[in-house]
PDB file of C-alpha atoms and ligand atoms in Angstrom:
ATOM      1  CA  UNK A   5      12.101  -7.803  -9.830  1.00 96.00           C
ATOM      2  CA  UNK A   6      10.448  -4.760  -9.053  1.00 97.00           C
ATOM      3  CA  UNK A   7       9.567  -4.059  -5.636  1.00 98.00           C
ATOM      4  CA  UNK A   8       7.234  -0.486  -5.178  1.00 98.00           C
ATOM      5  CA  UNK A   9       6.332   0.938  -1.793  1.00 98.00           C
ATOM      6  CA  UNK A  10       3.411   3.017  -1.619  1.00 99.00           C
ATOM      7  CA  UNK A  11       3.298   5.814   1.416  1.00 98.00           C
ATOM      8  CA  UNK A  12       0.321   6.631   2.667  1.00 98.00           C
ATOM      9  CA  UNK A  13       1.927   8.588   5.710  1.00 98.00           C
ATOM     10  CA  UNK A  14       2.057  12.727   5.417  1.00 98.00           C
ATOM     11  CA  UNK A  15       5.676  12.770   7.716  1.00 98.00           C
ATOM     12  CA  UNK A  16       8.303  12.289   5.770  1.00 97.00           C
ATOM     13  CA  UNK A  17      11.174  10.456   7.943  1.00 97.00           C
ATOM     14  CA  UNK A  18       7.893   9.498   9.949  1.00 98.00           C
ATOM     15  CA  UNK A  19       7.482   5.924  11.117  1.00 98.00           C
ATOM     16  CA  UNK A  20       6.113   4.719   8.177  1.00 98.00           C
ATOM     17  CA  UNK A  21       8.481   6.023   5.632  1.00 98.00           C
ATOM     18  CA  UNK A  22      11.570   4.858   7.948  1.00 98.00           C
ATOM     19  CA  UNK A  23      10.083   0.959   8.066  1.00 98.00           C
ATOM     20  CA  UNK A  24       9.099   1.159   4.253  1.00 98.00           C
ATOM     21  CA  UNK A  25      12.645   2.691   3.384  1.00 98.00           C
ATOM     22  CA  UNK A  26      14.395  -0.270   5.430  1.00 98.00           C
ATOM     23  CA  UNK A  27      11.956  -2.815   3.539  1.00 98.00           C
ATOM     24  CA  UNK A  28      13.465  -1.265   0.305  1.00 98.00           C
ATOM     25  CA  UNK A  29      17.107  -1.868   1.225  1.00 98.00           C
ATOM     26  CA  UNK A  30      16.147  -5.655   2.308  1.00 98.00           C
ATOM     27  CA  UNK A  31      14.480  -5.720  -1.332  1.00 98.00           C
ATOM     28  CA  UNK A  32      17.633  -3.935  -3.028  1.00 98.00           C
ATOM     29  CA  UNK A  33      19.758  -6.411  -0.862  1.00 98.00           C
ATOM     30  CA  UNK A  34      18.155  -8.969  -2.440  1.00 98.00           C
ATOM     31  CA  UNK A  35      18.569  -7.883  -6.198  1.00 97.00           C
ATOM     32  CA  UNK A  36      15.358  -6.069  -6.835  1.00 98.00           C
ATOM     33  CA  UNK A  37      14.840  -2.385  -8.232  1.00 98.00           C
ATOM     34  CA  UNK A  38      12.999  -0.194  -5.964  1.00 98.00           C
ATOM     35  CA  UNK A  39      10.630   2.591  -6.108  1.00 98.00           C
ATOM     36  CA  UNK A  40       8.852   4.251  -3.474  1.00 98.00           C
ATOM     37  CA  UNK A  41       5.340   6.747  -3.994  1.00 98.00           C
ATOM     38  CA  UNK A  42       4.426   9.402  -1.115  1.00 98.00           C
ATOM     39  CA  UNK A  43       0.713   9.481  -1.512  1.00 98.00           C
ATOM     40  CA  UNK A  44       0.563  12.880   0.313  1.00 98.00           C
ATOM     41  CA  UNK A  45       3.102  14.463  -3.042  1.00 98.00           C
ATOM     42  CA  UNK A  46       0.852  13.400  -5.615  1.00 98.00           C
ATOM     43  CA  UNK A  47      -2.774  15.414  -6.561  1.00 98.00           C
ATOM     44  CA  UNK A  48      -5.939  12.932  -6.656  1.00 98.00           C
ATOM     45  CA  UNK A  49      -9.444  13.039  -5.580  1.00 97.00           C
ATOM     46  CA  UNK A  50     -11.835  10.920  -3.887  1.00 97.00           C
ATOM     47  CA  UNK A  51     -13.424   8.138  -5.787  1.00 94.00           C
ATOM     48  CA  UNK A  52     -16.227  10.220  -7.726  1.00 91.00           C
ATOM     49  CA  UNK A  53     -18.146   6.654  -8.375  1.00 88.00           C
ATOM     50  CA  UNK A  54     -19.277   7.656 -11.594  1.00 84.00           C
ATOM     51  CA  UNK A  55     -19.865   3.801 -12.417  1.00 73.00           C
ATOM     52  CA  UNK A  56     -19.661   4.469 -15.897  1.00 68.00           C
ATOM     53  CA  UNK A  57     -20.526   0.757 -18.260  1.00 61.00           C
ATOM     54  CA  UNK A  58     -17.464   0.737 -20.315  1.00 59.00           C
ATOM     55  CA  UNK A  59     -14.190   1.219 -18.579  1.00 58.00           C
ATOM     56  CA  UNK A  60     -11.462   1.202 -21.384  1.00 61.00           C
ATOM     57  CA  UNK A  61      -8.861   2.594 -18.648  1.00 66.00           C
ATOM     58  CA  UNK A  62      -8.174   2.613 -15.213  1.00 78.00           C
ATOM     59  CA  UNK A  63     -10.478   5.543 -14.066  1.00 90.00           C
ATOM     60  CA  UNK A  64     -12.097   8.600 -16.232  1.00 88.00           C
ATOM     61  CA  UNK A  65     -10.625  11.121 -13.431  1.00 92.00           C
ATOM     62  CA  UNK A  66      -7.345  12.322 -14.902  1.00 92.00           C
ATOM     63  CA  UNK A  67      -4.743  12.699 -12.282  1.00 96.00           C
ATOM     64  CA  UNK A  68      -1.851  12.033 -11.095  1.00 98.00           C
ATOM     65  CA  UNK A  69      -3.551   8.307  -9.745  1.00 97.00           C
ATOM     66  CA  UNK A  70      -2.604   7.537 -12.849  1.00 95.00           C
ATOM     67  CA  UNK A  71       1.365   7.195 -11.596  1.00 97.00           C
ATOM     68  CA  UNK A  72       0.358   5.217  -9.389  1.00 98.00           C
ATOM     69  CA  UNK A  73      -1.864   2.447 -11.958  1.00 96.00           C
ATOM     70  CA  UNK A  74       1.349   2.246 -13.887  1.00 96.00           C
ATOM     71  CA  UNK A  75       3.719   1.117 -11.430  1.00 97.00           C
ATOM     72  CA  UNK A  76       1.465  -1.348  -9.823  1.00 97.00           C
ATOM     73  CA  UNK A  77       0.600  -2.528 -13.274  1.00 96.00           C
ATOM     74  CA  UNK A  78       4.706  -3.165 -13.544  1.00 96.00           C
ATOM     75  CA  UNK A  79       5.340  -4.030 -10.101  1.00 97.00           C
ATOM     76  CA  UNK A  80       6.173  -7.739  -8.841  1.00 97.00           C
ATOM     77  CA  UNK A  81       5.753  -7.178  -5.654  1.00 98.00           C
ATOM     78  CA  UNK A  82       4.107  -3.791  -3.878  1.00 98.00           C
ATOM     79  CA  UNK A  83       4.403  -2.882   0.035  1.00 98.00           C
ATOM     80  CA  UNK A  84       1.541  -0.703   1.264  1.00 98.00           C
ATOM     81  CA  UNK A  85       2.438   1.218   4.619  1.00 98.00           C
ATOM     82  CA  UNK A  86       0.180   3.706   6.420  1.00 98.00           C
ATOM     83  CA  UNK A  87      -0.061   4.885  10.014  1.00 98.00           C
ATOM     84  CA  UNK A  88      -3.664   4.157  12.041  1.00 98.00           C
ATOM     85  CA  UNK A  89      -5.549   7.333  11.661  1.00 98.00           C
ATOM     86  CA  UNK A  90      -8.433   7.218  13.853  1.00 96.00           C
ATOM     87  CA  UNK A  91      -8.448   3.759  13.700  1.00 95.00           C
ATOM     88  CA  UNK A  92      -8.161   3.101  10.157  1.00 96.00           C
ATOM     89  CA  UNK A  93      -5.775   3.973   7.349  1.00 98.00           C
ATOM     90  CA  UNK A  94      -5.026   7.090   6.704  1.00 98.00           C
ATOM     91  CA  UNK A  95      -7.271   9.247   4.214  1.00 98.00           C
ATOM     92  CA  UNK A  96      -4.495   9.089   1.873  1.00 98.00           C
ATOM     93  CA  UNK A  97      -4.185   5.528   2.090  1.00 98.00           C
ATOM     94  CA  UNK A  98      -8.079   5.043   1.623  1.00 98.00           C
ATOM     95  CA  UNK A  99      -8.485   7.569  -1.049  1.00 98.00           C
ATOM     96  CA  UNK A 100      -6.323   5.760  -3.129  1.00 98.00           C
ATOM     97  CA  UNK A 101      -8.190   2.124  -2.551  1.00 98.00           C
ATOM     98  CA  UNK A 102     -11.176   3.388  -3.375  1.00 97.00           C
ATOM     99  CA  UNK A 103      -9.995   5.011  -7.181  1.00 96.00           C
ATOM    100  CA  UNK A 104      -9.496   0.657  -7.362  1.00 95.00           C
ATOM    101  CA  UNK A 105     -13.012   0.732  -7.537  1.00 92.00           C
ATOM    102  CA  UNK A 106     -12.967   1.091 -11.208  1.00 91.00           C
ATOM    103  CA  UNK A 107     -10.620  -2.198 -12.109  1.00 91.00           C
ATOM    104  CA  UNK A 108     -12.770  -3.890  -9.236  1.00 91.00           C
ATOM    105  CA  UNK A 109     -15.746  -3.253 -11.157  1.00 88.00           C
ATOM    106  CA  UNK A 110     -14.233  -3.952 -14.530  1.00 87.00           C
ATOM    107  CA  UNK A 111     -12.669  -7.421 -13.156  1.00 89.00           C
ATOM    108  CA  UNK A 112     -15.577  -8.582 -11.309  1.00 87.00           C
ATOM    109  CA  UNK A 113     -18.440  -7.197 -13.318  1.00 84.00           C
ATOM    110  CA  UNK A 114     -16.718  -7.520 -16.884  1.00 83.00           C
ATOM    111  CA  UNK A 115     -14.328 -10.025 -16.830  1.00 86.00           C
ATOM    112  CA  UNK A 116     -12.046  -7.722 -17.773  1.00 85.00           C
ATOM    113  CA  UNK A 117      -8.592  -7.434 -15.547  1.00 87.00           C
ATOM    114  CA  UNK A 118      -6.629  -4.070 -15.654  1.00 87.00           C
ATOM    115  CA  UNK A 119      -3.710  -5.491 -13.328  1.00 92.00           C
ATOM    116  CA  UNK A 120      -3.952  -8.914 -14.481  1.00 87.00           C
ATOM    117  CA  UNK A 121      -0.126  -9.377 -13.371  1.00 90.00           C
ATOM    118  CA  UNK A 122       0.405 -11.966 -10.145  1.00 94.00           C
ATOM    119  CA  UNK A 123       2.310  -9.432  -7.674  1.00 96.00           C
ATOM    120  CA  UNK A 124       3.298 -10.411  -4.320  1.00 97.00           C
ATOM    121  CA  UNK A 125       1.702  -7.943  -1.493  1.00 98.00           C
ATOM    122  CA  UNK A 126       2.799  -6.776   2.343  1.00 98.00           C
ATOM    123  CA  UNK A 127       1.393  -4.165   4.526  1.00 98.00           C
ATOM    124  CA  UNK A 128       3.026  -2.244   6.967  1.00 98.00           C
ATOM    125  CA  UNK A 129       1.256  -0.372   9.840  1.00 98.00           C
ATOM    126  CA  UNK A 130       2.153   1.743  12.727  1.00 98.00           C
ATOM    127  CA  UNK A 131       0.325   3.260  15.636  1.00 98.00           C
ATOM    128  CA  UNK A 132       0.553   4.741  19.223  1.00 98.00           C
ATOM    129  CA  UNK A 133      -1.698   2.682  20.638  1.00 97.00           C
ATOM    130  CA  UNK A 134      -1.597  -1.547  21.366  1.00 95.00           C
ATOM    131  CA  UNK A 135      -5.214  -1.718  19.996  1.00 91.00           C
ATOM    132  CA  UNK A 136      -4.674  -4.889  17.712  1.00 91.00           C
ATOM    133  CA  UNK A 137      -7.931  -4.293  16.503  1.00 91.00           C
ATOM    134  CA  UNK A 138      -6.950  -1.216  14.193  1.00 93.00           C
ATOM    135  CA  UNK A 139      -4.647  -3.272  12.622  1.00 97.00           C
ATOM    136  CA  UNK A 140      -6.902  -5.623  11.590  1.00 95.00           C
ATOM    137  CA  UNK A 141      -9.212  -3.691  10.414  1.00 95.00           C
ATOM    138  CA  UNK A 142      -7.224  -1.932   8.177  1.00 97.00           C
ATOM    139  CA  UNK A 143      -6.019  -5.559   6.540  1.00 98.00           C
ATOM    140  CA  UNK A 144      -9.537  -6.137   5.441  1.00 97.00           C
ATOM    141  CA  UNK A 145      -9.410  -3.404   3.169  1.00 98.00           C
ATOM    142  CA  UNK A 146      -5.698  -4.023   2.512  1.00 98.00           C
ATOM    143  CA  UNK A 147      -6.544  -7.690   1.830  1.00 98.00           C
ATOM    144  CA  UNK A 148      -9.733  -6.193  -0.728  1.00 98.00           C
ATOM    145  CA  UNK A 149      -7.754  -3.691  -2.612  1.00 98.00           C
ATOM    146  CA  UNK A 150      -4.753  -6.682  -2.966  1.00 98.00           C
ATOM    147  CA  UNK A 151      -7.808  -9.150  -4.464  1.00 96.00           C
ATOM    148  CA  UNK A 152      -8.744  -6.092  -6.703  1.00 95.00           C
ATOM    149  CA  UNK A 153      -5.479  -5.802  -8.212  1.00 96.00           C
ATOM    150  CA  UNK A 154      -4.299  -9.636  -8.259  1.00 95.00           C
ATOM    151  CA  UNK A 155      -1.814  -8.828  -5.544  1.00 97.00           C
ATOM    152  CA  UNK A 156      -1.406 -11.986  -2.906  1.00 97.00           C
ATOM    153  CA  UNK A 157      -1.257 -10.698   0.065  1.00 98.00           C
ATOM    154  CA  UNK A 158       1.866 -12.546   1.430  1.00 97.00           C
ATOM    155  CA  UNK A 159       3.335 -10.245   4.388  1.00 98.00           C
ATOM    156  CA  UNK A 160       2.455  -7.613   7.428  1.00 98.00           C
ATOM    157  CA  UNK A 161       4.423  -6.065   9.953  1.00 98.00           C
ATOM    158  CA  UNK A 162       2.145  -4.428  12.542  1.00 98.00           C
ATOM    159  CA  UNK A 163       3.991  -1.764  14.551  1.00 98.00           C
ATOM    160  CA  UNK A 164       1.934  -0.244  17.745  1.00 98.00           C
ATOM    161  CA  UNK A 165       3.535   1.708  19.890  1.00 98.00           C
ATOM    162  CA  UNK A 166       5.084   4.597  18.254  1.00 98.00           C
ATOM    163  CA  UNK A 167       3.776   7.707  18.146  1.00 98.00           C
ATOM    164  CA  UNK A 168       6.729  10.635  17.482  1.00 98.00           C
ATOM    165  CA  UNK A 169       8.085  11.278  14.594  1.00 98.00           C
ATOM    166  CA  UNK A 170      10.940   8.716  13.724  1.00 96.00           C
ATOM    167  CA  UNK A 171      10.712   6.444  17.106  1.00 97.00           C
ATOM    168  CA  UNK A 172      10.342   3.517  14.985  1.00 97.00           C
ATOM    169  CA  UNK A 173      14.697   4.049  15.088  1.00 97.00           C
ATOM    170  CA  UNK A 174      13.926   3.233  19.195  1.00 97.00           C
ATOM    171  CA  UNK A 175      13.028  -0.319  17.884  1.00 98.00           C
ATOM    172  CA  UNK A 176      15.497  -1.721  15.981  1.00 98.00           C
ATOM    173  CA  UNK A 177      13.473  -5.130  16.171  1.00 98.00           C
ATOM    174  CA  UNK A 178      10.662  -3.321  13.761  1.00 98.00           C
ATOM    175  CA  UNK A 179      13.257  -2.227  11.706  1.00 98.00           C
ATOM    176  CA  UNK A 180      14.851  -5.598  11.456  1.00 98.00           C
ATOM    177  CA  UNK A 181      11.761  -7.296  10.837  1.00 98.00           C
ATOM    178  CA  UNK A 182      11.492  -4.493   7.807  1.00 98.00           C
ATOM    179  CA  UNK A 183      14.087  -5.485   6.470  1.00 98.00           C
ATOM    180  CA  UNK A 184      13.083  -8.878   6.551  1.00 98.00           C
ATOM    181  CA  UNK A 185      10.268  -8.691   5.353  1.00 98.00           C
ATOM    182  CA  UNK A 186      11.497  -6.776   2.447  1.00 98.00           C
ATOM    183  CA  UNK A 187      14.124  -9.687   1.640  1.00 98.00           C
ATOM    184  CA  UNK A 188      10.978 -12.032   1.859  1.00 97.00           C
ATOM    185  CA  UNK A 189       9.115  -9.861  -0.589  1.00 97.00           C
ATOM    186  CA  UNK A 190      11.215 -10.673  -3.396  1.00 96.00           C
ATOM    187  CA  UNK A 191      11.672 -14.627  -3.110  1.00 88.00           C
ATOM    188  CA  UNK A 192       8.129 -15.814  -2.342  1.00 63.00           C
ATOM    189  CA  UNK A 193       6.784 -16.625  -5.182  1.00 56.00           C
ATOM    190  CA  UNK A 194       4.511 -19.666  -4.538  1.00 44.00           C
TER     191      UNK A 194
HETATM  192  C1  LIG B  20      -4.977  12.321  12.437  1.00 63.37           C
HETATM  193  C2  LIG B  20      -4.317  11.311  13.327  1.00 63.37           C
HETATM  194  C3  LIG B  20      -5.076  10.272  13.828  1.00 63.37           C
HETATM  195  C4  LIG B  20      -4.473   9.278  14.624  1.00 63.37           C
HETATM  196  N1  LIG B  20      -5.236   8.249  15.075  1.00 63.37           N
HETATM  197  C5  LIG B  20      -4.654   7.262  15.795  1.00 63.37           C
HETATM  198  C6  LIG B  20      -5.426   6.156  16.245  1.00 63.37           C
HETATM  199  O1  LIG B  20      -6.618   6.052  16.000  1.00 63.37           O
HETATM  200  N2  LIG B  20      -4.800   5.183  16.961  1.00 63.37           N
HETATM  201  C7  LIG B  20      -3.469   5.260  17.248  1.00 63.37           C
HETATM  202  O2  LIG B  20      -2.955   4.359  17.876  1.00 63.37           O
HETATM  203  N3  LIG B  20      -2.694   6.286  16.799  1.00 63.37           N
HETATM  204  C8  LIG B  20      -3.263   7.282  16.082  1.00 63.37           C
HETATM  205  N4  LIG B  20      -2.498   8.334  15.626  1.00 63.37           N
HETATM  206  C9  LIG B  20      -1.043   8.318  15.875  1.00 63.37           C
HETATM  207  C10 LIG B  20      -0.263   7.815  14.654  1.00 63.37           C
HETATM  208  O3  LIG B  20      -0.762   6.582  14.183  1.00 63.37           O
HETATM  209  C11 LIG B  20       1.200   7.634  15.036  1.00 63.37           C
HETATM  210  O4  LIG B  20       1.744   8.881  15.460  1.00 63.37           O
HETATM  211  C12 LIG B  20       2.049   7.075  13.951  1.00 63.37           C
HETATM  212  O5  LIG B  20       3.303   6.689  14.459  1.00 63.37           O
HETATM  213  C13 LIG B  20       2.269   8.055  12.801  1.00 63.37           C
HETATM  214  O6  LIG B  20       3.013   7.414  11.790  1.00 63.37           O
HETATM  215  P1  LIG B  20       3.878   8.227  10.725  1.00 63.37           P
HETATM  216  O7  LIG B  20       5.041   8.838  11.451  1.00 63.37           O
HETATM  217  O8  LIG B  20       4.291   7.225   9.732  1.00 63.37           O
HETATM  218  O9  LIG B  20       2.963   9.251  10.127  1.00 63.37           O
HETATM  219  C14 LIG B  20      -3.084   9.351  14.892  1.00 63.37           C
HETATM  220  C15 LIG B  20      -2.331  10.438  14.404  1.00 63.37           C
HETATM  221  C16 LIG B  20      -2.935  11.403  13.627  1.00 63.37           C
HETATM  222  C17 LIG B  20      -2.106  12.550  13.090  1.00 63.37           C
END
């Protein structure tokens, strides 16, 4: 099984990249081979919606999104984590949803399925605040991009509350429930 996590935080050893690293070592606990991508490393644009009628790949921009197709093509189960920016992912995060927009069009408007492989799906979010409601509105477009790319969204661990740089290590319940939740990623299946 292989689990990827997908970092849509700019801190490295931030709050996002400490839960998503403890998810990985419940997944590697549990058997599975492990990757994780730092959005914020890799070069892509925005979405340019060029809409073009016959998609024979992922997307006609060539950059490095095109990492990122081929390990969620492979991957059995993916973990998406980001930190509320202004109440919503992070631009990172969201910039690489929307470049989905080209298998969304090309499995909805052509039948045609560019990550036709069942994968199971979790997202991870942290925050200062306690405003539930950023969480949830980041899921909807969590949930879309996870119907986009045949990815059942299975899992969340919502984490409000930190705000500095590594304090998720303050709350060794989050990180607990990371690793859980990474464990969990592996077996469910059904
Ligand atoms: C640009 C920016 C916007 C932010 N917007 C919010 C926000 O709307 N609500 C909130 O609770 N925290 C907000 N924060 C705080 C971060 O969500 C918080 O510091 C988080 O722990 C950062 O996670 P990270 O260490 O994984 O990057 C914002 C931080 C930045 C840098």
């Amino acid at each position: 099984m292989f689990v990827l996590a997908i970092n849509g935080s700019p801190r490295i050893g931030g709050n996002t990249d400490l839960l998503l690293e403890e998810t990985l070592r419940g997944a590697r606990s549990r058997g599975a081979r492990t990757e994780k991508i730092v959005l914020n490393s890799l070069s892509y644009s925005p979405c340019q919606e060029c809409e073009r009628d016959n998609y024979d790949s992922p997307c006609i921009v060539q950059d490095d999104m095109h990492l990122i197709y081929a390990r969620v093509r492979d991957a059995d189960a993916i973990v998406l984590g980001s930190p509320t920016f202004f109440g919503s992912l992070s631009a990172q995060t969201k910039m690489m949803v929307d470049r989905f927009q080209c298998a969304w069009f090309s499995k909805n408007k052509r039948g045609r399925d560019f990550f036709s492989r069942e994968k199971n799906c979790a997202f991870i979010a942290v925050q200062a605040s306690q405003k539930q409601e950023y969480f949830a509105g980041a899921r909807t477009v969590v949930r879309n991009l996870c119907a986009t790319i045949n990815g059942v969204y299975r899992d969340e661990l919502f984490c409000p509350g930190l705000d500095e740089k590594g304090s998720s290590l303050k709350h060794p319940e989050f990180m607990q429930r990371a690793f859980d939740l990474g464990e969990r990623i592996t077996t469910v299946n059904s």
